[in-house]
Amino acid sequence: MERVPVLKIGDILLVSIQVDMSDQTAVQLQEDLAERIVATGCHGVIIDITALDIVDSFVGRMLSTIASISKVLDAETVVVGMRPAVAITLVELGLSLNGIRTALNVERGMELIAATRDDHYDLDEPGDQPTDTR
């Protein structure tokens, strides 16, 4: 069974899907990602789907499930690298990808997560620890 690597970059976990997603691979990714969120305390997950030429309803549901799991664990999910054909397919399939934000690339995804965190924390005071204002 193939595994999808989960890399930690600062306060963000980066998942780059480079393989065809089987049911087992998807379930393993969900478990690995949930464990890494808890172990690292990261508040953002970026899923890079640049390598995917085709996204079917299974992959769409998998992305939504991962986003839901991450949200429960207090991590925002951003899907990046979506090709136009993939976006068209998702719309044609009627998949709304609830709970998932999208960005064009990893850099913009990181900016989106940082902006989301800035909305929740007051980081204006140098040397202060983040204060949750939710």
mmCIF file of N, CA and C in Angstrom:
data_model
loop_
_atom_site.group_PDB
_atom_site.id
_atom_site.type_symbol
_atom_site.label_atom_id
_atom_site.label_comp_id
_atom_site.label_asym_id
_atom_site.label_seq_id
_atom_site.Cartn_x
_atom_site.Cartn_y
_atom_site.Cartn_z
ATOM 1 N N MET A 1 0.846 -1.179 0.000
ATOM 2 C CA MET A 1 0.000 0.000 0.000
ATOM 3 C C MET A 1 0.898 1.252 0.000
ATOM 4 N N GLU A 2 0.555 2.188 -0.872
ATOM 5 C CA GLU A 2 1.307 3.434 -0.935
ATOM 6 C C GLU A 2 0.830 4.365 0.177
ATOM 7 N N ARG A 3 1.743 5.188 0.672
ATOM 8 C CA ARG A 3 1.398 6.193 1.673
ATOM 9 C C ARG A 3 1.726 7.554 1.102
ATOM 10 N N VAL A 4 0.919 8.515 1.464
ATOM 11 C CA VAL A 4 1.137 9.894 1.037
ATOM 12 C C VAL A 4 1.917 10.587 2.154
ATOM 13 N N PRO A 5 3.089 11.162 1.836
ATOM 14 C CA PRO A 5 3.868 11.821 2.888
ATOM 15 C C PRO A 5 3.175 13.081 3.398
ATOM 16 N N VAL A 6 3.314 13.319 4.699
ATOM 17 C CA VAL A 6 2.785 14.526 5.344
ATOM 18 C C VAL A 6 3.983 15.277 5.913
ATOM 19 N N LEU A 7 4.289 16.444 5.342
ATOM 20 C CA LEU A 7 5.450 17.225 5.744
ATOM 21 C C LEU A 7 5.025 18.400 6.607
ATOM 22 N N LYS A 8 5.845 18.733 7.607
ATOM 23 C CA LYS A 8 5.557 19.878 8.476
ATOM 24 C C LYS A 8 6.412 21.055 8.042
ATOM 25 N N ILE A 9 5.758 22.177 7.750
ATOM 26 C CA ILE A 9 6.454 23.422 7.406
ATOM 27 C C ILE A 9 5.924 24.487 8.349
ATOM 28 N N GLY A 10 6.710 24.812 9.362
ATOM 29 C CA GLY A 10 6.255 25.775 10.358
ATOM 30 C C GLY A 10 5.020 25.260 11.064
ATOM 31 N N ASP A 11 3.923 26.006 10.968
ATOM 32 C CA ASP A 11 2.671 25.661 11.628
ATOM 33 C C ASP A 11 1.687 25.000 10.665
ATOM 34 N N ILE A 12 2.220 24.498 9.546
ATOM 35 C CA ILE A 12 1.365 23.948 8.500
ATOM 36 C C ILE A 12 1.843 22.548 8.122
ATOM 37 N N LEU A 13 0.885 21.674 7.856
ATOM 38 C CA LEU A 13 1.195 20.349 7.324
ATOM 39 C C LEU A 13 0.918 20.371 5.827
ATOM 40 N N LEU A 14 1.880 19.901 5.050
ATOM 41 C CA LEU A 14 1.759 19.884 3.592
ATOM 42 C C LEU A 14 1.619 18.450 3.111
ATOM 43 N N VAL A 15 0.538 18.218 2.374
ATOM 44 C CA VAL A 15 0.261 16.903 1.791
ATOM 45 C C VAL A 15 0.268 17.071 0.286
ATOM 46 N N SER A 16 1.205 16.428 -0.375
ATOM 47 C CA SER A 16 1.260 16.495 -1.836
ATOM 48 C C SER A 16 0.879 15.130 -2.392
ATOM 49 N N ILE A 17 -0.284 15.076 -2.998
ATOM 50 C CA ILE A 17 -0.788 13.800 -3.512
ATOM 51 C C ILE A 17 -0.169 13.548 -4.886
ATOM 52 N N GLN A 18 0.700 12.551 -4.942
ATOM 53 C CA GLN A 18 1.424 12.232 -6.170
ATOM 54 C C GLN A 18 1.044 10.854 -6.715
ATOM 55 N N VAL A 19 0.098 10.183 -6.058
ATOM 56 C CA VAL A 19 -0.269 8.826 -6.436
ATOM 57 C C VAL A 19 -1.764 8.755 -6.700
ATOM 58 N N ASP A 20 -2.169 7.717 -7.418
ATOM 59 C CA ASP A 20 -3.598 7.469 -7.565
ATOM 60 C C ASP A 20 -4.139 7.037 -6.211
ATOM 61 N N MET A 21 -5.238 7.640 -5.816
ATOM 62 C CA MET A 21 -5.783 7.374 -4.485
ATOM 63 C C MET A 21 -6.705 6.163 -4.503
ATOM 64 N N SER A 22 -6.256 5.087 -3.878
ATOM 65 C CA SER A 22 -7.131 3.942 -3.658
ATOM 66 C C SER A 22 -7.872 4.174 -2.346
ATOM 67 N N ASP A 23 -8.859 3.335 -2.063
ATOM 68 C CA ASP A 23 -9.596 3.453 -0.805
ATOM 69 C C ASP A 23 -8.657 3.334 0.387
ATOM 70 N N GLN A 24 -7.753 2.347 0.339
ATOM 71 C CA GLN A 24 -6.829 2.128 1.460
ATOM 72 C C GLN A 24 -5.877 3.303 1.638
ATOM 73 N N THR A 25 -5.383 3.841 0.526
ATOM 74 C CA THR A 25 -4.460 4.978 0.600
ATOM 75 C C THR A 25 -5.165 6.181 1.207
ATOM 76 N N ALA A 26 -6.415 6.413 0.821
ATOM 77 C CA ALA A 26 -7.173 7.546 1.344
ATOM 78 C C ALA A 26 -7.429 7.406 2.842
ATOM 79 N N VAL A 27 -7.834 6.220 3.260
ATOM 80 C CA VAL A 27 -8.097 5.988 4.689
ATOM 81 C C VAL A 27 -6.807 6.164 5.490
ATOM 82 N N GLN A 28 -5.700 5.615 4.961
ATOM 83 C CA GLN A 28 -4.414 5.751 5.647
ATOM 84 C C GLN A 28 -3.999 7.216 5.737
ATOM 85 N N LEU A 29 -4.234 7.987 4.665
ATOM 86 C CA LEU A 29 -3.899 9.411 4.679
ATOM 87 C C LEU A 29 -4.720 10.145 5.736
ATOM 88 N N GLN A 30 -6.014 9.841 5.820
ATOM 89 C CA GLN A 30 -6.858 10.484 6.830
ATOM 90 C C GLN A 30 -6.327 10.204 8.235
ATOM 91 N N GLU A 31 -5.953 8.954 8.488
ATOM 92 C CA GLU A 31 -5.438 8.592 9.819
ATOM 93 C C GLU A 31 -4.093 9.256 10.088
ATOM 94 N N ASP A 32 -3.186 9.187 9.095
ATOM 95 C CA ASP A 32 -1.859 9.794 9.266
ATOM 96 C C ASP A 32 -1.970 11.295 9.518
ATOM 97 N N LEU A 33 -2.825 11.956 8.759
ATOM 98 C CA LEU A 33 -2.972 13.402 8.889
ATOM 99 C C LEU A 33 -3.563 13.778 10.247
ATOM 100 N N ALA A 34 -4.579 13.058 10.686
ATOM 101 C CA ALA A 34 -5.181 13.336 12.001
ATOM 102 C C ALA A 34 -4.144 13.165 13.109
ATOM 103 N N GLU A 35 -3.358 12.098 13.027
ATOM 104 C CA GLU A 35 -2.323 11.868 14.042
ATOM 105 C C GLU A 35 -1.279 12.979 14.022
ATOM 106 N N ARG A 36 -0.888 13.429 12.819
ATOM 107 C CA ARG A 36 0.132 14.494 12.725
ATOM 108 C C ARG A 36 -0.404 15.831 13.235
ATOM 109 N N ILE A 37 -1.681 16.119 12.989
ATOM 110 C CA ILE A 37 -2.262 17.371 13.497
ATOM 111 C C ILE A 37 -2.200 17.376 15.021
ATOM 112 N N VAL A 38 -2.599 16.271 15.627
ATOM 113 C CA VAL A 38 -2.585 16.182 17.088
ATOM 114 C C VAL A 38 -1.152 16.223 17.614
ATOM 115 N N ALA A 39 -0.244 15.487 16.977
ATOM 116 C CA ALA A 39 1.139 15.403 17.464
ATOM 117 C C ALA A 39 1.883 16.731 17.337
ATOM 118 N N THR A 40 1.599 17.483 16.278
ATOM 119 C CA THR A 40 2.355 18.718 16.022
ATOM 120 C C THR A 40 1.636 19.976 16.509
ATOM 121 N N GLY A 41 0.313 19.900 16.662
ATOM 122 C CA GLY A 41 -0.452 21.084 17.030
ATOM 123 C C GLY A 41 -0.566 22.083 15.891
ATOM 124 N N CYS A 42 -0.304 21.641 14.678
ATOM 125 C CA CYS A 42 -0.403 22.531 13.511
ATOM 126 C C CYS A 42 -1.854 22.981 13.311
ATOM 127 N N HIS A 43 -2.005 24.204 12.826
ATOM 128 C CA HIS A 43 -3.338 24.766 12.625
ATOM 129 C C HIS A 43 -3.714 24.905 11.153
ATOM 130 N N GLY A 44 -2.870 24.403 10.266
ATOM 131 C CA GLY A 44 -3.184 24.490 8.852
ATOM 132 C C GLY A 44 -2.764 23.239 8.108
ATOM 133 N N VAL A 45 -3.565 22.867 7.109
ATOM 134 C CA VAL A 45 -3.260 21.722 6.253
ATOM 135 C C VAL A 45 -3.387 22.176 4.814
ATOM 136 N N ILE A 46 -2.343 21.970 4.044
ATOM 137 C CA ILE A 46 -2.389 22.271 2.619
ATOM 138 C C ILE A 46 -2.314 20.951 1.865
ATOM 139 N N ILE A 47 -3.302 20.725 1.008
ATOM 140 C CA ILE A 47 -3.317 19.521 0.187
ATOM 141 C C ILE A 47 -3.044 19.942 -1.249
ATOM 142 N N ASP A 48 -1.901 19.524 -1.765
ATOM 143 C CA ASP A 48 -1.484 19.884 -3.120
ATOM 144 C C ASP A 48 -1.925 18.782 -4.083
ATOM 145 N N ILE A 49 -2.814 19.144 -5.013
ATOM 146 C CA ILE A 49 -3.310 18.156 -5.979
ATOM 147 C C ILE A 49 -2.816 18.465 -7.395
ATOM 148 N N THR A 50 -1.700 19.174 -7.487
ATOM 149 C CA THR A 50 -1.146 19.544 -8.787
ATOM 150 C C THR A 50 -0.926 18.334 -9.686
ATOM 151 N N ALA A 51 -0.523 17.220 -9.112
ATOM 152 C CA ALA A 51 -0.200 16.038 -9.906
ATOM 153 C C ALA A 51 -1.425 15.262 -10.372
ATOM 154 N N LEU A 52 -2.609 15.635 -9.873
ATOM 155 C CA LEU A 52 -3.810 14.887 -10.257
ATOM 156 C C LEU A 52 -4.405 15.444 -11.545
ATOM 157 N N ASP A 53 -4.510 14.581 -12.548
ATOM 158 C CA ASP A 53 -5.126 14.970 -13.815
ATOM 159 C C ASP A 53 -6.635 14.828 -13.757
ATOM 160 N N ILE A 54 -7.074 13.874 -12.971
ATOM 161 C CA ILE A 54 -8.502 13.559 -12.883
ATOM 162 C C ILE A 54 -8.898 13.462 -11.417
ATOM 163 N N VAL A 55 -10.028 14.065 -11.078
ATOM 164 C CA VAL A 55 -10.591 13.923 -9.740
ATOM 165 C C VAL A 55 -12.003 13.396 -9.902
ATOM 166 N N ASP A 56 -12.261 12.267 -9.256
ATOM 167 C CA ASP A 56 -13.610 11.699 -9.328
ATOM 168 C C ASP A 56 -14.338 11.977 -8.016
ATOM 169 N N SER A 57 -15.544 11.470 -7.914
ATOM 170 C CA SER A 57 -16.336 11.739 -6.709
ATOM 171 C C SER A 57 -15.665 11.159 -5.468
ATOM 172 N N PHE A 58 -14.954 10.047 -5.621
ATOM 173 C CA PHE A 58 -14.261 9.454 -4.472
ATOM 174 C C PHE A 58 -13.219 10.420 -3.915
ATOM 175 N N VAL A 59 -12.386 10.981 -4.783
ATOM 176 C CA VAL A 59 -11.351 11.908 -4.327
ATOM 177 C C VAL A 59 -12.000 13.174 -3.751
ATOM 178 N N GLY A 60 -13.074 13.645 -4.368
ATOM 179 C CA GLY A 60 -13.780 14.807 -3.854
ATOM 180 C C GLY A 60 -14.306 14.568 -2.447
ATOM 181 N N ARG A 61 -14.906 13.400 -2.232
ATOM 182 C CA ARG A 61 -15.401 13.055 -0.888
ATOM 183 C C ARG A 61 -14.248 12.919 0.103
ATOM 184 N N MET A 62 -13.139 12.336 -0.359
ATOM 185 C CA MET A 62 -11.966 12.170 0.500
ATOM 186 C C MET A 62 -11.440 13.535 0.951
ATOM 187 N N LEU A 63 -11.378 14.492 0.041
ATOM 188 C CA LEU A 63 -10.910 15.833 0.401
ATOM 189 C C LEU A 63 -11.849 16.477 1.423
ATOM 190 N N SER A 64 -13.154 16.323 1.208
ATOM 191 C CA SER A 64 -14.124 16.881 2.163
ATOM 192 C C SER A 64 -13.999 16.216 3.529
ATOM 193 N N THR A 65 -13.800 14.916 3.548
ATOM 194 C CA THR A 65 -13.656 14.206 4.823
ATOM 195 C C THR A 65 -12.407 14.658 5.555
ATOM 196 N N ILE A 66 -11.304 14.791 4.838
ATOM 197 C CA ILE A 66 -10.059 15.254 5.454
ATOM 198 C C ILE A 66 -10.255 16.657 6.025
ATOM 199 N N ALA A 67 -10.933 17.524 5.280
ATOM 200 C CA ALA A 67 -11.176 18.881 5.769
ATOM 201 C C ALA A 67 -12.029 18.862 7.036
ATOM 202 N N SER A 68 -13.030 17.997 7.067
ATOM 203 C CA SER A 68 -13.886 17.902 8.254
ATOM 204 C C SER A 68 -13.104 17.400 9.461
ATOM 205 N N ILE A 69 -12.288 16.375 9.258
ATOM 206 C CA ILE A 69 -11.464 15.838 10.354
ATOM 207 C C ILE A 69 -10.509 16.919 10.850
ATOM 208 N N SER A 70 -9.872 17.622 9.932
ATOM 209 C CA SER A 70 -8.919 18.668 10.304
ATOM 210 C C SER A 70 -9.610 19.777 11.082
ATOM 211 N N LYS A 71 -10.806 20.162 10.633
ATOM 212 C CA LYS A 71 -11.549 21.230 11.304
ATOM 213 C C LYS A 71 -11.880 20.851 12.741
ATOM 214 N N VAL A 72 -12.294 19.612 12.943
ATOM 215 C CA VAL A 72 -12.589 19.140 14.296
ATOM 216 C C VAL A 72 -11.339 19.222 15.170
ATOM 217 N N LEU A 73 -10.178 19.028 14.554
ATOM 218 C CA LEU A 73 -8.903 19.078 15.283
ATOM 219 C C LEU A 73 -8.298 20.486 15.258
ATOM 220 N N ASP A 74 -9.091 21.505 14.888
ATOM 221 C CA ASP A 74 -8.686 22.920 14.884
ATOM 222 C C ASP A 74 -7.624 23.243 13.844
ATOM 223 N N ALA A 75 -7.730 22.638 12.669
ATOM 224 C CA ALA A 75 -6.804 22.958 11.580
ATOM 225 C C ALA A 75 -7.606 23.318 10.329
ATOM 226 N N GLU A 76 -7.210 24.409 9.698
ATOM 227 C CA GLU A 76 -7.852 24.874 8.466
ATOM 228 C C GLU A 76 -7.252 24.117 7.283
ATOM 229 N N THR A 77 -8.096 23.714 6.314
ATOM 230 C CA THR A 77 -7.617 22.997 5.140
ATOM 231 C C THR A 77 -7.725 23.867 3.899
ATOM 232 N N VAL A 78 -6.652 23.881 3.103
ATOM 233 C CA VAL A 78 -6.645 24.582 1.825
ATOM 234 C C VAL A 78 -6.151 23.597 0.768
ATOM 235 N N VAL A 79 -6.914 23.457 -0.304
ATOM 236 C CA VAL A 79 -6.504 22.624 -1.435
ATOM 237 C C VAL A 79 -5.865 23.538 -2.470
ATOM 238 N N VAL A 80 -4.667 23.184 -2.923
ATOM 239 C CA VAL A 80 -3.948 24.015 -3.884
ATOM 240 C C VAL A 80 -3.604 23.201 -5.133
ATOM 241 N N GLY A 81 -3.316 23.920 -6.208
ATOM 242 C CA GLY A 81 -2.846 23.277 -7.431
ATOM 243 C C GLY A 81 -3.919 22.625 -8.265
ATOM 244 N N MET A 82 -5.157 23.065 -8.089
ATOM 245 C CA MET A 82 -6.243 22.445 -8.849
ATOM 246 C C MET A 82 -6.186 22.900 -10.305
ATOM 247 N N ARG A 83 -6.146 21.952 -11.217
ATOM 248 C CA ARG A 83 -6.136 22.263 -12.646
ATOM 249 C C ARG A 83 -7.555 22.633 -13.103
ATOM 250 N N PRO A 84 -7.647 23.433 -14.177
ATOM 251 C CA PRO A 84 -8.975 23.826 -14.661
ATOM 252 C C PRO A 84 -9.878 22.628 -14.971
ATOM 253 N N ALA A 85 -9.327 21.582 -15.585
ATOM 254 C CA ALA A 85 -10.143 20.409 -15.919
ATOM 255 C C ALA A 85 -10.670 19.737 -14.655
ATOM 256 N N VAL A 86 -9.871 19.742 -13.610
ATOM 257 C CA VAL A 86 -10.300 19.148 -12.344
ATOM 258 C C VAL A 86 -11.426 19.986 -11.744
ATOM 259 N N ALA A 87 -11.281 21.311 -11.768
ATOM 260 C CA ALA A 87 -12.335 22.185 -11.238
ATOM 261 C C ALA A 87 -13.639 21.979 -11.998
ATOM 262 N N ILE A 88 -13.547 21.895 -13.313
ATOM 263 C CA ILE A 88 -14.743 21.686 -14.138
ATOM 264 C C ILE A 88 -15.401 20.358 -13.785
ATOM 265 N N THR A 89 -14.592 19.322 -13.623
ATOM 266 C CA THR A 89 -15.129 18.001 -13.277
ATOM 267 C C THR A 89 -15.839 18.028 -11.933
ATOM 268 N N LEU A 90 -15.220 18.686 -10.941
ATOM 269 C CA LEU A 90 -15.845 18.753 -9.615
ATOM 270 C C LEU A 90 -17.191 19.460 -9.683
ATOM 271 N N VAL A 91 -17.266 20.540 -10.458
ATOM 272 C CA VAL A 91 -18.536 21.268 -10.594
ATOM 273 C C VAL A 91 -19.555 20.396 -11.313
ATOM 274 N N GLU A 92 -19.125 19.714 -12.382
ATOM 275 C CA GLU A 92 -20.048 18.852 -13.128
ATOM 276 C C GLU A 92 -20.565 17.701 -12.272
ATOM 277 N N LEU A 93 -19.723 17.230 -11.334
ATOM 278 C CA LEU A 93 -20.143 16.148 -10.447
ATOM 279 C C LEU A 93 -21.041 16.659 -9.319
ATOM 280 N N GLY A 94 -21.117 17.984 -9.192
ATOM 281 C CA GLY A 94 -21.951 18.558 -8.145
ATOM 282 C C GLY A 94 -21.316 18.507 -6.766
ATOM 283 N N LEU A 95 -19.992 18.345 -6.711
ATOM 284 C CA LEU A 95 -19.297 18.283 -5.428
ATOM 285 C C LEU A 95 -18.968 19.698 -4.976
ATOM 286 N N SER A 96 -19.418 20.061 -3.790
ATOM 287 C CA SER A 96 -19.215 21.419 -3.310
ATOM 288 C C SER A 96 -17.957 21.573 -2.469
ATOM 289 N N LEU A 97 -17.335 20.482 -2.050
ATOM 290 C CA LEU A 97 -16.128 20.517 -1.225
ATOM 291 C C LEU A 97 -16.338 21.381 0.014
ATOM 292 N N ASN A 98 -17.363 21.058 0.765
ATOM 293 C CA ASN A 98 -17.674 21.809 1.987
ATOM 294 C C ASN A 98 -16.486 21.844 2.934
ATOM 295 N N GLY A 99 -16.251 23.015 3.488
ATOM 296 C CA GLY A 99 -15.187 23.187 4.472
ATOM 297 C C GLY A 99 -13.799 23.322 3.880
ATOM 298 N N ILE A 100 -13.709 23.331 2.567
ATOM 299 C CA ILE A 100 -12.400 23.412 1.921
ATOM 300 C C ILE A 100 -12.251 24.761 1.238
ATOM 301 N N ARG A 101 -11.144 25.424 1.527
ATOM 302 C CA ARG A 101 -10.790 26.638 0.810
ATOM 303 C C ARG A 101 -9.775 26.241 -0.245
ATOM 304 N N THR A 102 -9.711 27.004 -1.316
ATOM 305 C CA THR A 102 -8.774 26.685 -2.387
ATOM 306 C C THR A 102 -7.859 27.874 -2.656
ATOM 307 N N ALA A 103 -6.680 27.572 -3.188
ATOM 308 C CA ALA A 103 -5.727 28.595 -3.602
ATOM 309 C C ALA A 103 -4.999 28.055 -4.829
ATOM 310 N N LEU A 104 -4.404 28.973 -5.592
ATOM 311 C CA LEU A 104 -3.764 28.544 -6.831
ATOM 312 C C LEU A 104 -2.497 27.720 -6.606
ATOM 313 N N ASN A 105 -1.729 28.057 -5.559
ATOM 314 C CA ASN A 105 -0.478 27.328 -5.330
ATOM 315 C C ASN A 105 -0.181 27.266 -3.825
ATOM 316 N N VAL A 106 0.905 26.588 -3.473
ATOM 317 C CA VAL A 106 1.240 26.378 -2.061
ATOM 318 C C VAL A 106 1.497 27.708 -1.360
ATOM 319 N N GLU A 107 2.202 28.627 -2.026
ATOM 320 C CA GLU A 107 2.509 29.915 -1.418
ATOM 321 C C GLU A 107 1.228 30.664 -1.047
ATOM 322 N N ARG A 108 0.290 30.716 -1.959
ATOM 323 C CA ARG A 108 -0.975 31.406 -1.673
ATOM 324 C C ARG A 108 -1.781 30.659 -0.614
ATOM 325 N N GLY A 109 -1.680 29.341 -0.612
ATOM 326 C CA GLY A 109 -2.347 28.559 0.421
ATOM 327 C C GLY A 109 -1.807 28.884 1.801
ATOM 328 N N MET A 110 -0.482 29.022 1.899
ATOM 329 C CA MET A 110 0.141 29.378 3.177
ATOM 330 C C MET A 110 -0.297 30.773 3.615
ATOM 331 N N GLU A 111 -0.388 31.699 2.660
ATOM 332 C CA GLU A 111 -0.842 33.054 2.980
ATOM 333 C C GLU A 111 -2.289 33.035 3.470
ATOM 334 N N LEU A 112 -3.109 32.215 2.841
ATOM 335 C CA LEU A 112 -4.517 32.116 3.230
ATOM 336 C C LEU A 112 -4.657 31.581 4.649
ATOM 337 N N ILE A 113 -3.877 30.563 4.986
ATOM 338 C CA ILE A 113 -3.924 30.006 6.344
ATOM 339 C C ILE A 113 -3.405 31.031 7.348
ATOM 340 N N ALA A 114 -2.328 31.719 7.000
ATOM 341 C CA ALA A 114 -1.786 32.742 7.905
ATOM 342 C C ALA A 114 -2.805 33.847 8.134
ATOM 343 N N ALA A 115 -3.497 34.273 7.094
ATOM 344 C CA ALA A 115 -4.511 35.318 7.234
ATOM 345 C C ALA A 115 -5.660 34.839 8.112
ATOM 346 N N THR A 116 -6.047 33.595 7.965
ATOM 347 C CA THR A 116 -7.110 33.029 8.782
ATOM 348 C C THR A 116 -6.700 33.019 10.244
ATOM 349 N N ARG A 117 -5.446 32.634 10.518
ATOM 350 C CA ARG A 117 -4.963 32.583 11.901
ATOM 351 C C ARG A 117 -4.861 33.991 12.478
ATOM 352 N N ASP A 118 -4.444 34.959 11.656
ATOM 353 C CA ASP A 118 -4.347 36.339 12.132
ATOM 354 C C ASP A 118 -5.707 36.879 12.549
ATOM 355 N N ASP A 119 -6.780 36.394 11.883
ATOM 356 C CA ASP A 119 -8.126 36.814 12.248
ATOM 357 C C ASP A 119 -8.499 36.321 13.645
ATOM 358 N N HIS A 120 -7.905 35.193 14.046
ATOM 359 C CA HIS A 120 -8.260 34.592 15.327
ATOM 360 C C HIS A 120 -7.310 34.973 16.456
ATOM 361 N N TYR A 121 -6.101 35.414 16.124
ATOM 362 C CA TYR A 121 -5.116 35.721 17.154
ATOM 363 C C TYR A 121 -4.676 37.170 17.047
ATOM 364 N N ASP A 122 -4.324 37.754 18.165
ATOM 365 C CA ASP A 122 -3.800 39.100 18.209
ATOM 366 C C ASP A 122 -2.280 39.012 18.278
ATOM 367 N N LEU A 123 -1.620 39.213 17.153
ATOM 368 C CA LEU A 123 -0.171 39.089 17.097
ATOM 369 C C LEU A 123 0.498 40.448 16.952
ATOM 370 N N ASP A 124 -0.230 41.529 17.240
ATOM 371 C CA ASP A 124 0.328 42.866 17.071
ATOM 372 C C ASP A 124 1.408 43.187 18.099
ATOM 373 N N GLU A 125 1.328 42.623 19.268
ATOM 374 C CA GLU A 125 2.294 42.922 20.320
ATOM 375 C C GLU A 125 3.508 42.026 20.176
ATOM 376 N N PRO A 126 4.709 42.627 19.937
ATOM 377 C CA PRO A 126 5.904 41.806 19.813
ATOM 378 C C PRO A 126 6.193 41.068 21.118
ATOM 379 N N GLY A 127 6.560 39.816 20.989
ATOM 380 C CA GLY A 127 6.906 39.011 22.149
ATOM 381 C C GLY A 127 5.715 38.394 22.853
ATOM 382 N N ASP A 128 4.508 38.810 22.510
ATOM 383 C CA ASP A 128 3.330 38.227 23.134
ATOM 384 C C ASP A 128 3.040 36.866 22.532
ATOM 385 N N GLN A 129 2.496 36.012 23.337
ATOM 386 C CA GLN A 129 2.043 34.717 22.862
ATOM 387 C C GLN A 129 0.693 34.902 22.195
ATOM 388 N N PRO A 130 0.395 34.087 21.192
ATOM 389 C CA PRO A 130 -0.921 34.208 20.563
ATOM 390 C C PRO A 130 -2.041 34.096 21.601
ATOM 391 N N THR A 131 -3.036 34.940 21.435
ATOM 392 C CA THR A 131 -4.194 34.933 22.311
ATOM 393 C C THR A 131 -5.416 34.642 21.471
ATOM 394 N N ASP A 132 -6.062 33.561 21.780
ATOM 395 C CA ASP A 132 -7.246 33.182 21.021
ATOM 396 C C ASP A 132 -8.362 34.168 21.339
ATOM 397 N N THR A 133 -8.874 34.830 20.301
ATOM 398 C CA THR A 133 -9.927 35.837 20.486
ATOM 399 C C THR A 133 -11.272 35.347 20.004
ATOM 400 N N ARG A 134 -11.362 34.033 19.720
ATOM 401 C CA ARG A 134 -12.642 33.519 19.260
ATOM 402 C C ARG A 134 -13.640 33.482 20.367
#
